[in-house]
């Protein structure tokens, strides 16, 4: 079956960095997106990757390895307001989108 | 540009009651998605449309759930005879076209079934 796996929780410290991991197994692959979701709010798009390698977008960077079914979202120079859930979403060969359960990031002072 | 709108924002039902959720996607977006998001879980795709056509409804519990998008614009998701296990937030999202990398989400409808 298809699945997208993420760790439930992650803690880090303001001013440092956090890496949110995502592993997936899908029938085909047509891209992977990352979303941020704050408590009680809808997901907001952050980044999209479809090719292997690291994509640097400043505060957020994303890495993809299609052969390993693995991606990560890297947040640098963390701020308290980065505390939120981060969702990994994989588009399979039929363009169906499968979301992971999300990783809740807590940034402490 | 107006975002995706949904109504109602909240609904509280007794088991066995019916409820309908309404979604107005961003103008010009041909693809519309309905997701169920239980508390502390990620969104789970229920059904998605391209214009008025259902592309995939394999995850929609067909005995009690139904979804339509008759004119390829607004959409309605209906639950007949709700169960406590249906308690979740129901999110609607749209994208410019099928395969578009970004989905735009509405604020969701938080459903509680007692």
CSV table of N, CA and C in Angstrom, one decimal, chain B residues 23-111:
chain,number,residue,atom,x,y,z
B,23,UNK,N,-18.1,24.2,-0.4
B,23,UNK,CA,-16.8,24.7,-0.7
B,23,UNK,C,-16.9,25.5,-2.0
B,24,UNK,N,-16.3,26.7,-1.9
B,24,UNK,CA,-16.2,27.6,-3.1
B,24,UNK,C,-14.7,27.7,-3.4
B,25,UNK,N,-14.2,27.1,-4.5
B,25,UNK,CA,-12.7,27.2,-4.7
B,25,UNK,C,-12.3,28.5,-5.3
B,26,UNK,N,-11.0,28.7,-5.5
B,26,UNK,CA,-10.5,29.9,-6.1
B,26,UNK,C,-11.0,29.9,-7.6
B,27,UNK,N,-11.4,31.0,-8.0
B,27,UNK,CA,-11.9,31.2,-9.4
B,27,UNK,C,-10.9,30.7,-10.4
B,28,UNK,N,-11.3,29.9,-11.4
B,28,UNK,CA,-10.4,29.4,-12.4
B,28,UNK,C,-9.6,28.1,-12.1
B,29,UNK,N,-9.8,27.7,-10.8
B,29,UNK,CA,-9.1,26.4,-10.5
B,29,UNK,C,-10.0,25.2,-10.9
B,30,UNK,N,-9.5,24.4,-11.7
B,30,UNK,CA,-10.3,23.3,-12.2
B,30,UNK,C,-10.3,22.0,-11.3
B,31,UNK,N,-9.4,22.0,-10.4
B,31,UNK,CA,-9.3,20.8,-9.6
B,31,UNK,C,-9.6,21.1,-8.1
B,32,UNK,N,-10.5,20.3,-7.6
B,32,UNK,CA,-11.0,20.5,-6.2
B,32,UNK,C,-10.9,19.2,-5.4
B,33,UNK,N,-10.4,19.3,-4.2
B,33,UNK,CA,-10.1,18.2,-3.3
B,33,UNK,C,-10.9,18.3,-2.0
B,34,UNK,N,-11.4,17.2,-1.5
B,34,UNK,CA,-11.9,17.1,-0.1
B,34,UNK,C,-11.1,16.2,0.7
B,35,UNK,N,-10.7,16.7,1.9
B,35,UNK,CA,-9.9,15.9,2.8
B,35,UNK,C,-10.6,15.8,4.2
B,36,UNK,N,-10.3,14.7,4.8
B,36,UNK,CA,-10.7,14.5,6.2
B,36,UNK,C,-9.5,14.6,7.1
B,37,UNK,N,-9.5,15.4,8.1
B,37,UNK,CA,-8.3,15.5,9.0
B,37,UNK,C,-8.7,15.3,10.4
B,38,UNK,N,-8.6,14.0,10.9
B,38,UNK,CA,-8.8,13.8,12.4
B,38,UNK,C,-7.8,14.6,13.2
B,39,UNK,N,-8.1,14.8,14.4
B,39,UNK,CA,-7.2,15.5,15.3
B,39,UNK,C,-5.8,14.8,15.4
B,40,UNK,N,-4.8,15.6,15.3
B,40,UNK,CA,-3.4,15.1,15.4
B,40,UNK,C,-3.0,14.1,14.3
B,41,UNK,N,-3.7,14.2,13.1
B,41,UNK,CA,-3.3,13.4,12.0
B,41,UNK,C,-3.2,14.3,10.7
B,42,UNK,N,-2.6,13.8,9.7
B,42,UNK,CA,-2.6,14.6,8.4
B,42,UNK,C,-3.9,14.5,7.7
B,43,UNK,N,-4.0,15.4,6.7
B,43,UNK,CA,-5.2,15.3,5.8
B,43,UNK,C,-5.3,14.0,5.1
B,44,UNK,N,-6.4,13.4,5.0
B,44,UNK,CA,-6.6,12.1,4.3
B,44,UNK,C,-7.6,12.4,3.1
B,45,UNK,N,-7.2,12.2,1.9
B,45,UNK,CA,-8.0,12.5,0.7
B,45,UNK,C,-9.2,11.6,0.7
B,46,UNK,N,-10.3,12.3,0.5
B,46,UNK,CA,-11.6,11.6,0.3
B,46,UNK,C,-12.0,11.4,-1.1
B,47,UNK,N,-11.9,12.6,-1.8
B,47,UNK,CA,-12.4,12.6,-3.2
B,47,UNK,C,-11.8,13.8,-3.9
B,48,UNK,N,-11.5,13.7,-5.2
B,48,UNK,CA,-11.2,14.9,-5.9
B,48,UNK,C,-11.7,15.0,-7.3
B,49,UNK,N,-12.0,16.2,-7.8
B,49,UNK,CA,-12.6,16.5,-9.0
B,49,UNK,C,-11.7,17.2,-10.0
B,50,UNK,N,-11.9,17.0,-11.3
B,50,UNK,CA,-11.4,17.9,-12.3
B,50,UNK,C,-12.6,18.4,-13.0
B,51,UNK,N,-12.9,19.7,-12.9
B,51,UNK,CA,-14.1,20.3,-13.4
B,51,UNK,C,-15.3,19.5,-12.6
B,52,UNK,N,-16.3,19.0,-13.4
B,52,UNK,CA,-17.4,18.4,-12.7
B,52,UNK,C,-17.2,16.9,-12.5
B,53,UNK,N,-16.1,16.3,-13.1
B,53,UNK,CA,-15.8,14.9,-13.1
B,53,UNK,C,-15.1,14.4,-11.9
B,54,UNK,N,-15.5,13.3,-11.3
B,54,UNK,CA,-14.8,12.7,-10.2
B,54,UNK,C,-13.6,12.0,-10.7
B,55,UNK,N,-12.4,12.3,-10.2
B,55,UNK,CA,-11.2,11.6,-10.7
B,55,UNK,C,-10.9,10.4,-9.8
B,56,UNK,N,-11.1,10.5,-8.5
B,56,UNK,CA,-10.8,9.4,-7.6
B,56,UNK,C,-11.7,9.6,-6.4
B,57,UNK,N,-12.6,8.7,-6.1
B,57,UNK,CA,-13.3,8.7,-4.9
B,57,UNK,C,-13.2,7.4,-4.1
B,58,UNK,N,-12.1,6.7,-4.3
B,58,UNK,CA,-11.9,5.4,-3.7
B,58,UNK,C,-11.8,5.4,-2.2
B,59,UNK,N,-11.5,6.6,-1.6
B,59,UNK,CA,-11.3,6.7,-0.2
B,59,UNK,C,-12.6,7.2,0.5
B,60,UNK,N,-13.6,7.5,-0.3
B,60,UNK,CA,-14.9,8.0,0.2
B,60,UNK,C,-15.8,6.9,0.7
B,61,UNK,N,-16.2,6.8,2.0
B,61,UNK,CA,-17.1,5.8,2.4
B,61,UNK,C,-18.4,5.9,1.7
B,62,UNK,N,-18.6,5.2,0.6
B,62,UNK,CA,-19.7,5.5,-0.3
B,62,UNK,C,-21.1,5.2,0.3
B,63,UNK,N,-21.1,4.4,1.4
B,63,UNK,CA,-22.4,4.1,2.0
B,63,UNK,C,-23.0,5.3,2.7
B,64,UNK,N,-22.2,6.2,3.2
B,64,UNK,CA,-22.7,7.4,3.9
B,64,UNK,C,-22.2,8.7,3.4
B,65,UNK,N,-21.2,8.7,2.6
B,65,UNK,CA,-20.6,10.0,2.1
B,65,UNK,C,-20.9,10.1,0.6
B,66,UNK,N,-21.1,11.4,0.2
B,66,UNK,CA,-21.3,11.7,-1.2
B,66,UNK,C,-20.7,13.1,-1.5
B,67,UNK,N,-20.3,13.3,-2.7
B,67,UNK,CA,-19.7,14.6,-3.0
B,67,UNK,C,-20.1,14.9,-4.5
B,68,UNK,N,-20.4,16.1,-4.7
B,68,UNK,CA,-20.7,16.6,-6.1
B,68,UNK,C,-20.1,17.9,-6.4
B,69,UNK,N,-19.9,18.1,-7.7
B,69,UNK,CA,-19.4,19.4,-8.1
B,69,UNK,C,-20.1,19.6,-9.5
B,70,UNK,N,-21.4,19.9,-9.5
B,70,UNK,CA,-22.2,19.8,-10.7
B,70,UNK,C,-21.8,20.8,-11.8
B,71,UNK,N,-21.3,21.9,-11.6
B,71,UNK,CA,-21.0,22.9,-12.6
B,71,UNK,C,-19.5,23.1,-12.7
B,72,UNK,N,-18.7,22.3,-12.0
B,72,UNK,CA,-17.3,22.4,-12.1
B,72,UNK,C,-16.8,23.6,-11.3
B,73,UNK,N,-17.6,24.2,-10.4
B,73,UNK,CA,-17.2,25.3,-9.6
B,73,UNK,C,-17.3,24.9,-8.1
B,74,UNK,N,-18.4,25.3,-7.5
B,74,UNK,CA,-18.7,24.9,-6.1
B,74,UNK,C,-18.9,23.4,-5.9
B,75,UNK,N,-18.6,23.0,-4.7
B,75,UNK,CA,-18.8,21.6,-4.4
B,75,UNK,C,-19.5,21.4,-3.0
B,76,UNK,N,-20.2,20.3,-2.9
B,76,UNK,CA,-20.8,19.9,-1.6
B,76,UNK,C,-20.4,18.5,-1.2
B,77,UNK,N,-20.0,18.3,0.0
B,77,UNK,CA,-19.8,17.0,0.6
B,77,UNK,C,-20.9,16.8,1.6
B,78,UNK,N,-21.5,15.6,1.5
B,78,UNK,CA,-22.6,15.3,2.4
B,78,UNK,C,-22.3,14.0,3.2
B,79,UNK,N,-22.6,14.0,4.5
B,79,UNK,CA,-22.6,12.8,5.3
B,79,UNK,C,-24.0,12.4,5.7
B,80,UNK,N,-24.4,11.2,5.3
B,80,UNK,CA,-25.7,10.7,5.8
B,80,UNK,C,-25.4,9.9,7.0
B,81,UNK,N,-26.2,10.1,8.0
B,81,UNK,CA,-26.1,9.2,9.2
B,81,UNK,C,-24.7,9.2,9.8
B,82,UNK,N,-24.3,10.4,10.3
B,82,UNK,CA,-23.0,10.5,10.9
B,82,UNK,C,-22.7,9.6,12.0
B,83,UNK,N,-21.4,9.2,12.2
B,83,UNK,CA,-21.0,8.4,13.3
B,83,UNK,C,-19.9,9.1,14.0
B,84,UNK,N,-19.7,8.7,15.3
B,84,UNK,CA,-18.7,9.4,16.1
B,84,UNK,C,-17.3,9.4,15.4
B,85,UNK,N,-17.0,8.3,14.7
B,85,UNK,CA,-15.7,8.2,14.0
B,85,UNK,C,-15.5,9.3,12.9
B,86,UNK,N,-16.6,10.0,12.5
B,86,UNK,CA,-16.5,11.0,11.5
B,86,UNK,C,-16.0,12.3,12.1
B,87,UNK,N,-15.9,12.4,13.4
B,87,UNK,CA,-15.4,13.6,14.0
B,87,UNK,C,-14.0,14.0,13.5
B,88,UNK,N,-13.9,15.1,12.9
B,88,UNK,CA,-12.7,15.5,12.2
B,88,UNK,C,-12.9,16.9,11.6
B,89,UNK,N,-11.8,17.5,11.1
B,89,UNK,CA,-12.0,18.7,10.3
B,89,UNK,C,-12.0,18.3,8.8
B,90,UNK,N,-12.9,18.9,8.1
B,90,UNK,CA,-13.1,18.6,6.7
B,90,UNK,C,-12.6,19.8,5.9
B,91,UNK,N,-11.5,19.5,5.1
B,91,UNK,CA,-10.8,20.6,4.4
B,91,UNK,C,-11.1,20.4,2.9
B,92,UNK,N,-11.3,21.6,2.3
B,92,UNK,CA,-11.5,21.7,0.9
B,92,UNK,C,-10.2,22.4,0.3
B,93,UNK,N,-9.7,21.9,-0.8
B,93,UNK,CA,-8.6,22.6,-1.4
B,93,UNK,C,-8.8,22.7,-2.9
B,94,UNK,N,-8.1,23.6,-3.6
B,94,UNK,CA,-8.2,23.7,-5.0
B,94,UNK,C,-6.9,24.0,-5.6
B,95,UNK,N,-6.7,23.6,-6.9
B,95,UNK,CA,-5.5,23.9,-7.6
B,95,UNK,C,-5.8,24.3,-9.0
B,96,UNK,N,-4.9,25.1,-9.6
B,96,UNK,CA,-5.2,25.6,-11.0
B,96,UNK,C,-5.5,24.5,-12.0
B,97,UNK,N,-4.8,23.4,-11.8
B,97,UNK,CA,-5.0,22.3,-12.7
B,97,UNK,C,-4.5,21.0,-12.1
B,98,UNK,N,-4.9,19.9,-12.6
B,98,UNK,CA,-4.5,18.6,-12.1
B,98,UNK,C,-3.0,18.5,-12.2
B,99,UNK,N,-2.3,18.1,-11.1
B,99,UNK,CA,-0.8,18.0,-11.2
B,99,UNK,C,-0.1,19.3,-10.8
B,100,UNK,N,-0.9,20.4,-10.5
B,100,UNK,CA,-0.3,21.6,-10.0
B,100,UNK,C,0.4,21.3,-8.7
B,101,UNK,N,1.6,21.9,-8.5
B,101,UNK,CA,2.3,21.6,-7.3
B,101,UNK,C,1.7,22.1,-6.0
B,102,UNK,N,1.0,23.1,-6.0
B,102,UNK,CA,0.4,23.8,-4.8
B,102,UNK,C,-1.1,23.6,-4.8
B,103,UNK,N,-1.6,23.2,-3.6
B,103,UNK,CA,-3.0,23.2,-3.3
B,103,UNK,C,-3.3,24.4,-2.4
B,104,UNK,N,-4.4,25.1,-2.6
B,104,UNK,CA,-4.8,26.2,-1.7
B,104,UNK,C,-6.0,25.6,-0.9
B,105,UNK,N,-5.8,25.7,0.4
B,105,UNK,CA,-6.8,25.1,1.3
B,105,UNK,C,-7.7,26.2,1.9
B,106,UNK,N,-8.9,25.8,2.1
B,106,UNK,CA,-9.9,26.6,2.8
B,106,UNK,C,-9.7,26.4,4.3
B,107,UNK,N,-10.5,27.2,5.1
B,107,UNK,CA,-10.3,27.2,6.6
B,107,UNK,C,-10.8,25.9,7.2
B,108,UNK,N,-11.6,25.1,6.5
B,108,UNK,CA,-12.1,23.8,7.0
B,108,UNK,C,-13.4,24.0,7.8
B,109,UNK,N,-14.1,22.8,8.0
B,109,UNK,CA,-15.2,22.7,8.8
B,109,UNK,C,-14.9,21.7,9.9
B,110,UNK,N,-15.0,22.2,11.1
B,110,UNK,CA,-14.7,21.3,12.3
B,110,UNK,C,-16.0,20.6,12.7
B,111,UNK,N,-16.1,19.3,12.5
B,111,UNK,CA,-17.3,18.5,12.8
B,111,UNK,C,-17.1,17.7,14.0
